Structure formats: C-alpha cells, structure tokens
Coordinates of C-alpha atoms and ligand atoms in Angstrom, one line a residue:
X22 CA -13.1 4.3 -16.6
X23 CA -11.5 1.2 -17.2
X24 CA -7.8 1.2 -18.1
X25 CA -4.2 -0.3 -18.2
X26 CA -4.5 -0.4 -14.2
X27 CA -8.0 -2.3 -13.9
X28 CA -5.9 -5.9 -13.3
X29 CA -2.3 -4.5 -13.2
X30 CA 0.2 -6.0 -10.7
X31 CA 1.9 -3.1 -9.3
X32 CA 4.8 -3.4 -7.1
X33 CA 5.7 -1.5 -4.7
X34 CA 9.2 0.0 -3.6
X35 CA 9.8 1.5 -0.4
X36 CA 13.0 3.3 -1.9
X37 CA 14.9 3.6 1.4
X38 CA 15.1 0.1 1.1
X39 CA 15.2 -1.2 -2.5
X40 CA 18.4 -0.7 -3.6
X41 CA 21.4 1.8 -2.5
X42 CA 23.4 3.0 -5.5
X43 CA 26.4 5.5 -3.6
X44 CA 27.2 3.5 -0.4
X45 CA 25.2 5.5 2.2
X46 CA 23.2 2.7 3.5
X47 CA 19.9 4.6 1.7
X48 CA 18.3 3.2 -0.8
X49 CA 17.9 5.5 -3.7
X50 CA 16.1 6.5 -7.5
X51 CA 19.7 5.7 -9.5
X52 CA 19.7 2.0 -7.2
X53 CA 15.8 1.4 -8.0
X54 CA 16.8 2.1 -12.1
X55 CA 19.3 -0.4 -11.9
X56 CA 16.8 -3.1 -10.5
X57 CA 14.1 -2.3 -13.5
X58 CA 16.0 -5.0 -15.8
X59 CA 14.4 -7.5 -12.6
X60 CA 11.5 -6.3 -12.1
X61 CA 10.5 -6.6 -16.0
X62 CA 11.4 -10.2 -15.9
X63 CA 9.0 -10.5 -12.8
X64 CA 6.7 -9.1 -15.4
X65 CA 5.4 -6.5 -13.1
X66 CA 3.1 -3.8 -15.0
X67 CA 3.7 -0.8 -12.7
X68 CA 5.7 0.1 -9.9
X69 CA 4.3 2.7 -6.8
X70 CA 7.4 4.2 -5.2
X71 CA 6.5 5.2 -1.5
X72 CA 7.1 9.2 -1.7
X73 CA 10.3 10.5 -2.5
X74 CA 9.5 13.7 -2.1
X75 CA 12.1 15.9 0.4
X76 CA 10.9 15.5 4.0
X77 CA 12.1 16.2 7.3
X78 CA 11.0 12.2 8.2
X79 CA 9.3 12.0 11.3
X80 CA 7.0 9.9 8.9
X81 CA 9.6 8.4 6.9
X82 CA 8.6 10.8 4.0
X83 CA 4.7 10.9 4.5
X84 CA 5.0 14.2 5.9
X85 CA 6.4 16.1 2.9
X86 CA 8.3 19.8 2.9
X87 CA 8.4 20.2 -0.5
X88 CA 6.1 18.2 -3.1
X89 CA 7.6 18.6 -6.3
X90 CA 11.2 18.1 -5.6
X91 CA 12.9 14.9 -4.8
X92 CA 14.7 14.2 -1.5
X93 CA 18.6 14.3 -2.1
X94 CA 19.5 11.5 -0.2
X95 CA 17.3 9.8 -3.4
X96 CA 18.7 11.9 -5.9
X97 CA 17.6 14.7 -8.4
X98 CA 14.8 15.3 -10.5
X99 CA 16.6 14.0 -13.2
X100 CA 17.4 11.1 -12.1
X101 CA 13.6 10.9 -11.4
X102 CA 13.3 11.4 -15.4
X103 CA 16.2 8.9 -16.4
X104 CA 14.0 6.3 -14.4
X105 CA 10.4 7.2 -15.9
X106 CA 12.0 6.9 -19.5
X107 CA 14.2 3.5 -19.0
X108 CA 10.8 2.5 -17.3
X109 CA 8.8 3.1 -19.7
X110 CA 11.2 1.6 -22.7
X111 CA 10.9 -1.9 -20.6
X112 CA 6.7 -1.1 -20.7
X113 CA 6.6 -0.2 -16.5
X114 CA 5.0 2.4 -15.2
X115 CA 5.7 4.7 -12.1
X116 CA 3.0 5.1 -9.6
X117 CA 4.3 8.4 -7.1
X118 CA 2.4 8.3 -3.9
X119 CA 0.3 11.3 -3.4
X120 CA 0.6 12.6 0.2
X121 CA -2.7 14.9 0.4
X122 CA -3.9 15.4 3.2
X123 CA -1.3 16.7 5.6
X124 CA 2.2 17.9 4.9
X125 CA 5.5 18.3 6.9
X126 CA 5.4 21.0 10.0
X127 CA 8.6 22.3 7.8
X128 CA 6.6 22.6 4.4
X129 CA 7.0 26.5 4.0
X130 CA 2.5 26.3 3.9
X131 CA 2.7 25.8 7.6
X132 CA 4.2 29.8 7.8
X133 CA 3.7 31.4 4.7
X134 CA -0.2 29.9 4.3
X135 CA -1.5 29.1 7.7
X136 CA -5.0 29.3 5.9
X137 CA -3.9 26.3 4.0
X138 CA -4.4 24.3 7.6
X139 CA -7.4 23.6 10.0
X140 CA -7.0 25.7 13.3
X141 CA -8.9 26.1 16.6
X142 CA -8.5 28.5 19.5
X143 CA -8.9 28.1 23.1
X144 CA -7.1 26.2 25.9
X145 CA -8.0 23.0 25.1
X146 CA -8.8 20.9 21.9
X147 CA -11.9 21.8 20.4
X148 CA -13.1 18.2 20.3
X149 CA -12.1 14.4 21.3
X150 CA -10.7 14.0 17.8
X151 CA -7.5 11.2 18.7
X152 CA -4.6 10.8 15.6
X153 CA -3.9 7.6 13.9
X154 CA -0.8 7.1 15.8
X155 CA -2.0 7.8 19.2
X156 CA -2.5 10.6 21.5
X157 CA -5.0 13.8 20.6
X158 CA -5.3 14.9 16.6
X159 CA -4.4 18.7 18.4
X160 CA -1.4 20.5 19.2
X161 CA -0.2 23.6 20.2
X162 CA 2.0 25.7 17.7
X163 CA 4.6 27.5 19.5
X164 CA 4.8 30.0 17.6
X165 CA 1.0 31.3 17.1
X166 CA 0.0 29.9 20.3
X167 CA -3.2 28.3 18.1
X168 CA -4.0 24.8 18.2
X169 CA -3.7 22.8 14.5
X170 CA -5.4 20.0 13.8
X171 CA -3.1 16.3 12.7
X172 CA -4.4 13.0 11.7
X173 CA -1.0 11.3 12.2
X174 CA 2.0 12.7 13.8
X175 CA 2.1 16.2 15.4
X176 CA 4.7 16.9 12.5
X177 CA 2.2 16.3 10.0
X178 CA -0.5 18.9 9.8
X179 CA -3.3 18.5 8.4
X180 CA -4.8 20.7 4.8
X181 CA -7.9 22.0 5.2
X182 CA -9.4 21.4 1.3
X183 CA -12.1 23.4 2.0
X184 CA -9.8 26.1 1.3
X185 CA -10.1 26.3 -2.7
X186 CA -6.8 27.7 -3.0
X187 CA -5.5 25.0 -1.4
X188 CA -7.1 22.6 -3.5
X189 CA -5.5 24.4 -6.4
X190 CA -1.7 24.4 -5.4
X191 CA -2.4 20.6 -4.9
X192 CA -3.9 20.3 -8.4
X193 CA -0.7 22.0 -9.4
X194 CA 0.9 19.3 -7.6
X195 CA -0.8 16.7 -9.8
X196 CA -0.3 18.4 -13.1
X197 CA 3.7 18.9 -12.6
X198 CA 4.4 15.2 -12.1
X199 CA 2.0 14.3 -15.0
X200 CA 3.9 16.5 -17.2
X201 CA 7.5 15.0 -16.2
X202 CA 6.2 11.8 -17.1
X203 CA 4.4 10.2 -13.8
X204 CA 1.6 7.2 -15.0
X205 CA -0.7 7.8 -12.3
X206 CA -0.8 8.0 -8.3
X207 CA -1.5 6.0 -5.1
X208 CA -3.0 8.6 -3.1
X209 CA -2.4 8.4 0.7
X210 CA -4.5 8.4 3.3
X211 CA -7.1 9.8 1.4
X212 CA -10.3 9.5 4.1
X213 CA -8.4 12.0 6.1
X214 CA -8.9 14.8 3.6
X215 CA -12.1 16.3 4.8
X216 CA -13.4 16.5 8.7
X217 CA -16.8 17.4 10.2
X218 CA -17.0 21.5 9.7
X219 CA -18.4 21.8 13.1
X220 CA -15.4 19.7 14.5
X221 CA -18.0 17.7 16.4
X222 CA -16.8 15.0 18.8
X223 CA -16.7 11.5 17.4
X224 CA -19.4 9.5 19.1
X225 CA -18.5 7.2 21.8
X226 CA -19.7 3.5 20.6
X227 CA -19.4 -0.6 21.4
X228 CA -18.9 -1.5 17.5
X229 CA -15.8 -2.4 16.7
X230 CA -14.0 -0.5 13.8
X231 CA -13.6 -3.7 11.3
X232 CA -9.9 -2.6 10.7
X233 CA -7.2 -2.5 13.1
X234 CA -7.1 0.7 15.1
X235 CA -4.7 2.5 17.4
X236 CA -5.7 1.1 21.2
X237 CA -6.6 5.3 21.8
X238 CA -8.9 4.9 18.7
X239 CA -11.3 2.1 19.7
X240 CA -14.3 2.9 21.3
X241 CA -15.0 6.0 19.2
X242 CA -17.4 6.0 15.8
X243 CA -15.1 7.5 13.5
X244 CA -17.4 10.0 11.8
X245 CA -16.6 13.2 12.4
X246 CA -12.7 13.2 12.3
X247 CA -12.5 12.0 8.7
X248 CA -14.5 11.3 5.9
X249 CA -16.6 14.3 5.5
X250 CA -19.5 14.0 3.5
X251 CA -18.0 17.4 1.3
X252 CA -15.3 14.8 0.2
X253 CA -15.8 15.0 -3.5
X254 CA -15.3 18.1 -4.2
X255 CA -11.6 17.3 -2.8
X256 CA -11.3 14.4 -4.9
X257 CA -12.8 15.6 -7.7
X258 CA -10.2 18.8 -7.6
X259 CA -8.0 15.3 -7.9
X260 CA -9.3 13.7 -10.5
X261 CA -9.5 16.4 -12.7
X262 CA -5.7 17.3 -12.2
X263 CA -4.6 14.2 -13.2
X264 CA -7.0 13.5 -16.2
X265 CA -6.6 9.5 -17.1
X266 CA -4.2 8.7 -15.1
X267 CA -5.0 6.6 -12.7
X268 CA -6.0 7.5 -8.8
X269 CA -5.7 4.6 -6.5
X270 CA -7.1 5.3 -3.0
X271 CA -5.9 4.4 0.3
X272 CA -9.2 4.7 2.4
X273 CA -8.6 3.0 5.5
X274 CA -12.7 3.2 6.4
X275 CA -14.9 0.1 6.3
X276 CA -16.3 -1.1 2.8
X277 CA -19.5 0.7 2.7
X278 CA -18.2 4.3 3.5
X279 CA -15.4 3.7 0.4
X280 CA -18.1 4.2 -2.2
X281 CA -18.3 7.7 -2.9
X282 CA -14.7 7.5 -2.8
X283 CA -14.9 5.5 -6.3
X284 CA -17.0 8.1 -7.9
X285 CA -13.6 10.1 -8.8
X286 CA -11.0 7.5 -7.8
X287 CA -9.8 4.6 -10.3
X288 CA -9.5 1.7 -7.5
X289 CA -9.6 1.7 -3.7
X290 CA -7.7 -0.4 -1.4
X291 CA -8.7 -3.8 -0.3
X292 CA -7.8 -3.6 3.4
X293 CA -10.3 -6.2 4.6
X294 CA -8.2 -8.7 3.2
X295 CA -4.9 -7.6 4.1
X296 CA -6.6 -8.0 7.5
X297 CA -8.7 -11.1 7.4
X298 CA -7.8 -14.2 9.2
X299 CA -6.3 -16.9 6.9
X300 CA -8.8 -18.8 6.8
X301 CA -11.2 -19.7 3.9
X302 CA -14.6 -18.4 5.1
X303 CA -12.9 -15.1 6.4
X304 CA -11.3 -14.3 3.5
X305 CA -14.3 -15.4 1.0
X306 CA -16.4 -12.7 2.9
X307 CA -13.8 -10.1 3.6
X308 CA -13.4 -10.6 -0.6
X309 CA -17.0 -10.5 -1.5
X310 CA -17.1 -7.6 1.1
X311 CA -15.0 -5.4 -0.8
X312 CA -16.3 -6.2 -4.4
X313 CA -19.5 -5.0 -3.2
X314 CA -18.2 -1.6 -3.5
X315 CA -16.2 -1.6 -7.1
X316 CA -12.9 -1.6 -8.6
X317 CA -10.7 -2.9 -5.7
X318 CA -7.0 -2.8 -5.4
X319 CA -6.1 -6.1 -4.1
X320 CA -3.2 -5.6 -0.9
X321 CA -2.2 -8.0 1.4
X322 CA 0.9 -6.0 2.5
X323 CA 2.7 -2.9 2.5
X324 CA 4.9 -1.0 4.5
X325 CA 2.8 -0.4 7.2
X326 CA 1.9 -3.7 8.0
X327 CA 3.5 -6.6 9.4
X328 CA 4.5 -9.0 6.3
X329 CA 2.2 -12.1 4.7
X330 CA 4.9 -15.1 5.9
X331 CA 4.6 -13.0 9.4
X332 CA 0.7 -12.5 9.3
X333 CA -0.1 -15.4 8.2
X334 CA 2.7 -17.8 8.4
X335 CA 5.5 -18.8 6.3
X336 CA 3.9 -22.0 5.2
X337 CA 0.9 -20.2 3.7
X338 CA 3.0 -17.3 1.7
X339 CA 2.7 -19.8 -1.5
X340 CA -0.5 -20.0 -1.5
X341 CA -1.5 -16.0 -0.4
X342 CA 0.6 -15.4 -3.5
X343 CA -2.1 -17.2 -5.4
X344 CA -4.8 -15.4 -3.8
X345 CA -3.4 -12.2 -4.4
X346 CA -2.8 -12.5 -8.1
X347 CA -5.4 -14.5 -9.2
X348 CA -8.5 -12.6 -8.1
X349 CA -10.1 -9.7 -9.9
X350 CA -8.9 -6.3 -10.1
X351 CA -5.4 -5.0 -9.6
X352 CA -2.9 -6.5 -7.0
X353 CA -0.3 -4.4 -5.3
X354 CA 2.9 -6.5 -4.6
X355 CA 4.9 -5.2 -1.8
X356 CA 8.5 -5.6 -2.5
X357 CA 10.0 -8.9 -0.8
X358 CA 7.2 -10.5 -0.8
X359 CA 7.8 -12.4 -3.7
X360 CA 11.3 -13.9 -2.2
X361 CA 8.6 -14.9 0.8
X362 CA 10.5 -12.3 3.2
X363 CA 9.0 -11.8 7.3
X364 CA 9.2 -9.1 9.3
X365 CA 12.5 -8.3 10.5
X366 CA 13.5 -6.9 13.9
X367 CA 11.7 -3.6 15.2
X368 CA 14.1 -1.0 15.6
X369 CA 15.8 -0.5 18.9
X370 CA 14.9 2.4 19.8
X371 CA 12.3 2.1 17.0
X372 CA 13.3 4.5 13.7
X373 CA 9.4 4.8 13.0
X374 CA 7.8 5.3 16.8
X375 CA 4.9 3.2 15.3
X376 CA 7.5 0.4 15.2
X377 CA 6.9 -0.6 11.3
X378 CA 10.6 -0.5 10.7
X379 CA 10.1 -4.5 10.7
X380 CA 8.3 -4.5 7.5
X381 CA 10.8 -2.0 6.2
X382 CA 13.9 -4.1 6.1
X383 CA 15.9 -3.5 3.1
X384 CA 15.7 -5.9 -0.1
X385 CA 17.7 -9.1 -0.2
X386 CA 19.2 -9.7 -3.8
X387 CA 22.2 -11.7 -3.1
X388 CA 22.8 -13.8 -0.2
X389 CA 25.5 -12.0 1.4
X390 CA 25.3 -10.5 4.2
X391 CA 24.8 -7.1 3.0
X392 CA 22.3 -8.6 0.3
X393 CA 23.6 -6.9 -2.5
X394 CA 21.3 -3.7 -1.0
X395 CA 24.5 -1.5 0.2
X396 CA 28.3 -1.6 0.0
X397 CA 27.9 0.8 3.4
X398 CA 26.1 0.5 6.5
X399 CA 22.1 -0.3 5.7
X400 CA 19.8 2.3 7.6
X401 CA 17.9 -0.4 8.6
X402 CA 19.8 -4.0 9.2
X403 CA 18.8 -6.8 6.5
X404 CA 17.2 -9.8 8.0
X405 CA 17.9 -13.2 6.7
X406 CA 19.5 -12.9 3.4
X407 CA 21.7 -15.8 3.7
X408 CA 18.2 -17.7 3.6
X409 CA 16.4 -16.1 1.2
X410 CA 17.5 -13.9 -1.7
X411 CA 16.9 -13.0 -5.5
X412 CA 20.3 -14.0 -6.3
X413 CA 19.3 -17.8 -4.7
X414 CA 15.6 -18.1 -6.2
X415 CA 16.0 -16.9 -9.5
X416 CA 16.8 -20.0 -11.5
X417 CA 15.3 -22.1 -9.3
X418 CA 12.0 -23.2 -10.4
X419 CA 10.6 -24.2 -6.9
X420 CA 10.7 -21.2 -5.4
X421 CA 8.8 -19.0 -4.3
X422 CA 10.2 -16.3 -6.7
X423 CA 9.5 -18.6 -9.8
X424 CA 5.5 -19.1 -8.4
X425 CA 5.5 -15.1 -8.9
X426 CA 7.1 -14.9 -12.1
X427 CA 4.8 -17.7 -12.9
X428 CA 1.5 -16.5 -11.4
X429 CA 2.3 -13.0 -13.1
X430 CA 2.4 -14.4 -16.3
X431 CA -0.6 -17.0 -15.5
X432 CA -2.6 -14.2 -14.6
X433 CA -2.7 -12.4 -18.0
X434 CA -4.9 -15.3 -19.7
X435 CA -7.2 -15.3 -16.8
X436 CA -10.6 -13.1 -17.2
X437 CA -14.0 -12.7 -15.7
X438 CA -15.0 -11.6 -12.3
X439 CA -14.4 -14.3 -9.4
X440 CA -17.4 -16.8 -8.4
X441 CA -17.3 -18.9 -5.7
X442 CA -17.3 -22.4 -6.1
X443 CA -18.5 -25.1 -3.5
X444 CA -15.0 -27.1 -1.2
X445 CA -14.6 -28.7 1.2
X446 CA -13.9 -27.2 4.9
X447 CA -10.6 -24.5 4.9
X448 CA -10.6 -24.5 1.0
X449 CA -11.5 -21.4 -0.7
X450 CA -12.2 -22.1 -4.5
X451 CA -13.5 -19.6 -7.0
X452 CA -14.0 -19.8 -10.9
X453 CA -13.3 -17.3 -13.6
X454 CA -14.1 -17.6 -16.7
X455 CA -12.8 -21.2 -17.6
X456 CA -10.2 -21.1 -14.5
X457 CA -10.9 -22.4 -11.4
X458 CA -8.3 -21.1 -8.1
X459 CA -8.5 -23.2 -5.3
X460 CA -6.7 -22.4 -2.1
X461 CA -6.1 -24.9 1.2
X462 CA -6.1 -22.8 3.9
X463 CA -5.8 -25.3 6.5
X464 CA -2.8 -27.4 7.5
X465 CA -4.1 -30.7 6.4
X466 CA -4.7 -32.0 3.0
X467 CA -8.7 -31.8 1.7
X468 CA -10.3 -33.6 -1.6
X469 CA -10.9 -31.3 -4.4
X470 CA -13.6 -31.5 -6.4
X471 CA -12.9 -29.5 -9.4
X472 CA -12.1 -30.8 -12.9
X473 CA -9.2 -29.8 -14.9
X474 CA -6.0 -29.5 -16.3
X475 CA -3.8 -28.6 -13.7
X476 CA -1.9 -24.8 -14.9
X477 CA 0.2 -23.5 -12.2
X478 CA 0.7 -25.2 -8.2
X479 CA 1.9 -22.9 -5.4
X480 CA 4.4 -26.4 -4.6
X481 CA 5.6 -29.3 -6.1
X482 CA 3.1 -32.1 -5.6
X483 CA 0.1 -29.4 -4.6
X484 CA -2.1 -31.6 -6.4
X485 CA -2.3 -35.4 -5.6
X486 CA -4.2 -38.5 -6.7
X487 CA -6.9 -39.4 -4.4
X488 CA -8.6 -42.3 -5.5
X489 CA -10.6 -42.1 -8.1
X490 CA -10.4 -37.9 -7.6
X491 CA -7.5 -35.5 -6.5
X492 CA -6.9 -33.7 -3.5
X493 CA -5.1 -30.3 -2.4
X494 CA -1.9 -30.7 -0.2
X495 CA -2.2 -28.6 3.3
X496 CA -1.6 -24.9 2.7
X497 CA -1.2 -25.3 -1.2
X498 CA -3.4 -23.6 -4.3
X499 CA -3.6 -24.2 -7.7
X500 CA -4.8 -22.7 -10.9
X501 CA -7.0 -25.1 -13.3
X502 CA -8.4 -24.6 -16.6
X503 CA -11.6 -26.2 -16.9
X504 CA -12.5 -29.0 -19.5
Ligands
LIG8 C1 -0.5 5.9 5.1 C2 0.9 5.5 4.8 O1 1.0 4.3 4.1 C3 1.7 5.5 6.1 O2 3.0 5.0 6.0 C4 1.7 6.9 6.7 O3 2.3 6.9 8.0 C5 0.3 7.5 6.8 N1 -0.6 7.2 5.6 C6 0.3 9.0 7.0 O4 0.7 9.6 5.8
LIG9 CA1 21.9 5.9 -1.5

C-alpha cells in the first residue's frame, strides 16, 4: 500500500539521549518537544522514538513492563500527547517502536499469564536454541522451576503468538496508541515472533549467516529458533490493529527469508547495507540484494550498531549521507548522524552488557561541554562536543549538517527506482529518473563520466575539471540532473 512513508526520512531518537528537559542527566519526551522546532528545519518527515514505554532496563527499554504507559523518568502520557500534536502542527510524525516479541521478566504477563510465554520442562533446555546476546535462549524461573524460552536477555521473555489471546492483548496494544495519536510503528525484532513448534535444534552448518552474529551464534542455521513459517498470522494480527498506519519491520534474517514478512508489513529494514563494506561493488550488490525483496527501509545506523564515521570512517560520512538519502525507498536517520558524530567510549563497566553504550552517547547541540543535552550529570558522558555540534554547523553551509538539510530537501524532487550506471573502479553511480548519484568510495580521485548540471556535492570542490571531462574528488558524491 503505498503511502506518506514509501520515501520518508525518518529520524530516529534514542530519548535517553536526545535532549534532557529537568536536569537528571535523562533525556526525556518534554526535552525531545523542544527539539521539534530543529528537526522541522532539517526537514525530517517522521521521527521513530526508541520505546519509551516503562521498563525495568536490562535492555535499555526493549524489555517492556508495561506497554501503554510511558516510563517516568520520560514523562506522562500527556506529555506523550503535547508532543504528537506540536508534531504534527510542524507536519512530523511519531513512529513508537513496537517491542513484540518478548517483554520485561517484570511485565505482570510473566505471573498473571504464564500462557502468554513459551515454556519447556525437564532438566535441561529442550534444544540448542542460543540468544542473540549470547549464552542459551533458556532459563530457569525460580519460581515455577520451568524453563522459559528468551531471544535476547534472560530478562526478556519471549510471547508465544500462537497463543490467540496473546495476539489480541497485543492488537490492543496497537489500537491504544493509534487512538492517542501515534502515525505508525517500527516494530522490533520482529523475526523472533514465531519459533519451530517442535522446538527442533537449529542445524549445525559451514554457511555463514550474511549479518553479523553473536560469536555463540555462528555455526548454527538459524531456522528453527525464529522465523516460523506460521509468521503471518502474527503479523497479520499486526497489521490489522494498526489499519494504515504504517509497520516497518526490523527482520534481522537474510534478504530472501524477509519476503513474507512484506506481505503484512509496510517496509523492512535494509541491514545488508548497514553492514556492507564501503566499497562500491559491496554496496551495489548488498543494494540490489535487498530491492529484490520490496519496499526497503534504507539504515545505515541505529542504536545498536557502531556509527557511519566509526564503520566506515570519518572521511566517507559525507558521502554515506548521500547514499542514504538518495536511493529509493525510505531512509531512517539515526540521530547524530547528521553532525557526522562516532562512536563514543564503551561504558566502563559497560551500561548495556552488549557494550552499544558507544553509539548511545547523548546529542551534541551546543559546543559546551555538556552539549546543551543536560544542565546535570549525563547518564552516558557526551563525546566531542567541543568538535562537533548543532550549535557550530548550523549556519555554516559546509558542513556536514547543511549536506543533510540539503540532501533532505534535494531528495523530494528525485523520483524513479535506482539503476545503475557504468564508473569507474570504487565509484558507485546510479540514475533516477533524470538524476544521476555518484559516489567515490575510494580515497583517490576517479573521472566521471556522467553529464550534467551539478545539484548538490557532499564537499566543496567534489566535482573538478578534468580535461576535457570532470572527475569525483576521493570519498566525495554528488547529485546531477541530467541534460
Ligand atoms: C532490536 C533493538 O534495536 C535492540 O536494541 C534490542 O536489544 C533488541 N531488538 C531486543 O529487543
Ligand atoms: Ca530528564
């Protein structure tokens, strides 16, 4: 169904870290209103707050104890509200993040509806099942002595949506955000909803998983612990609770298996991208890879992963920027990214025990020390906001905030699906419609045969004279309009 999201740029806020509007080092729903006036001149179409929902964190608020009330140390429901409406006055809309297929071990299901939960007997696990994070997908329960089943953490157990009054308290879920206001939902770790009914072992195997795994995962073909072939009846259950608005899959699976997942679902992640080498070939196929299967949500970071100028390197951030928001489809923008921010410092000891507190630094917006994020102590140290802040990039027209702001607005006259154009070695160059993207992924300059009038460079001087033609400065892109 094609809608206001098909080639939205999203952004996303990890509210911990956006902006803290009391003083208690947390970032909050009151700080992320008073940041909307910035984010509608980025010209951003959406926003996907990371959940918000209250939670005991051992997941950092993926493992949910109550999904229709709002963490305190974020605020009310109200405040919740105030935000959808000034949001929506400025024409952005709120993404929540759907957390359905585990909740907290405190969610009040784990006791009062242990039939809401997948559970095996015996005195060892029922299967070689291992968790995202590490370690077996089983644990014991104290207190019934049964063994529950967990995709991530132990303190995140997992639904069992077989179960079809489960699948209607989560469709009640759905429906009460939609009626407060909520535009549509990136919904988490969606593959994990529905396991092999046998609980067969996954299959021991020599292919490699093409996304990066947790060392205990490798070695196994993920079949049987996830991605059911009963799956859409779960997401269907989904899609009907939230009627138009739009569902946007995280299905961490290779390309081919996140087809069925499209049949209910809006858009699916891109995570071959996020993870492809920068390099021109690699991420050509890893691109043409994921079209394959349908509407794509283009990522190429998020809170879970370590940043673009980190990944990639610092001197090809301009030019992923370009990537991102020129191909087809929506792009997700993970806050910071824009005012080129790496990853910071892991936590010592780590806050998240799968050390991802370095992509979770909080926001720079002045360059003070503190950023402008907190008048108190930051729950997570800033990293280099002396270097790099809003505050510092906003009126300045060479940096990498401005290529956003200008690749956002850029964006909204290009059309058509990508096509790949010939270029030399390490360039990546696709056409569409009458614009032509080319991007230099290597670190030396290369000719570029494409005509046109130049509309956007990631840097100053991205395009130079080259004899009778032009050519693309090392790690630079650029956006032409044909002639
Ligand atoms: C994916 C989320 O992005 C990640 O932060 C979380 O730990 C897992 N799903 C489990 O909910
Ligand atoms: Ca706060």
């Amino acid at each position: 169904m094609p809608g206001w999201w098909d080639s939205a740029v999203v952004y996303e806020i990890y509210p911990r870290s956006f902006q803290d509007s009391n003083g208690d080092g947390v970032g909050d729903l009151p700080g992320i209103a008073s940041r909307l006036p910035y984010l509608e001149w980025l010209g951003v179409d959406a926003v996907w707050l990371a959940p918000i929902y209250a939670s005991p964190l051992a997941d950092f608020g993926y493992d949910v104890s109550d999904h229709t009330a709002v963490a305190p140390e974020y605020g009310t429901l109200a405040d919740l509200d105030a935000l959808l409406e000034d949001a929506h006055g400025r024409g952005i809309r709120v993404l929540l993040d759907l957390v359905v297929s585990h909740t907290s071990i405190e969610h009040p299901w784990f006791r009062d509806r242990p039939d809401f939960y997948v559970w095996a007997d015996g005195p060892e696990p029922p299967n070689n099942w291992i968790a995202s994070f590490g370690g077996p997908a089983w644990s014991r329960d104290p207190r019934s002595g049964r063994l529950y089943l967990h995709s991530f953490y132990p303190e995140q157990p997992d639904l069992d949506w077989r179960n079809p009054e489960l699948r209607e308290a989560m469709a009640g879920v759905v429906r009460f955000w939609r009626e407060r206001g909520v535009d549509g939902f990136r919904v988490d770790a969606v593959d994990r909803m529905v396991k092999d009914l046998a609980l067969r072992d996954d299959p021991v195997t020599s292919e490699p998983f093409p996304l990066p795994l947790h060392a205990d995962l490798t070695g196994l073909d993920l079949i049987h612990s996830r991605d059911a072939p009963e799956i859409g009846v779960a997401l269907g259950t989904l899609r009907e609770a939230a009627g138009e608005a739009p569902l946007i899959g995280e299905v961490y699976l290779p390309v081919e298996r996140v087809i069925p997942y499209l049949d209910s679902f809006d858009a699916v992640f891109g995570f071959e991208l996020l993870h492809a080498e920068w390099d021109a070939e690699q991420l050509a196929a890893a691109i043409v890879r994921s079209q394959s299967a349908g509407a794509i949500a283009w990522v190429t970071s998020n809170h879970d992963f370590p940043r673009v100028a980190t990944r990639w390197g610092e001197r090809n951030a301009r030019a992923a920027a370009v990537l991102l928001l020129t191909l087809g489809g929506s792009a997700f923008v993970y806050m910071g990214e824009e005012i080129g921010m790496a990853d910071g410092p892991g936590g010592d000891p780590p806050l998240d025990r799968f050390d991802r507190d370095r992509c979770r630094h909080p926001m720079q917006w002045e360059s003070e020390p503190d950023g402008g994020f907190s008048t108190g102590e930051p729950w997570l140290p800033l990293v280099d906001p002396e270097v790099r802040s809003v505050a510092d990039q906003r009126d300045e027209p060479d940096s990498i905030l401005s290529l956003f702001r200008n690749l956002i607005a850029v964006r909204r006259e290009i059309d058509g699906q990508p096509e790949r154009l010939d270029a030399p070695a390490g360039v990546l160059a696709f056409r569409r419609g009458e614009h032509l993207i080319a991007i230099n992924t290597a670190d030396r300059p290369a000719p570029l045969p494409l005509a046109g009038e130049l509309l956007l460079e990631s840097v100053a001087g991205a395009l130079q004279p080259d004899g009778d033609g032009r050519r693309l400065a090392a790690n630079a892109a650029v956006v032409l309009r044909a002639g």
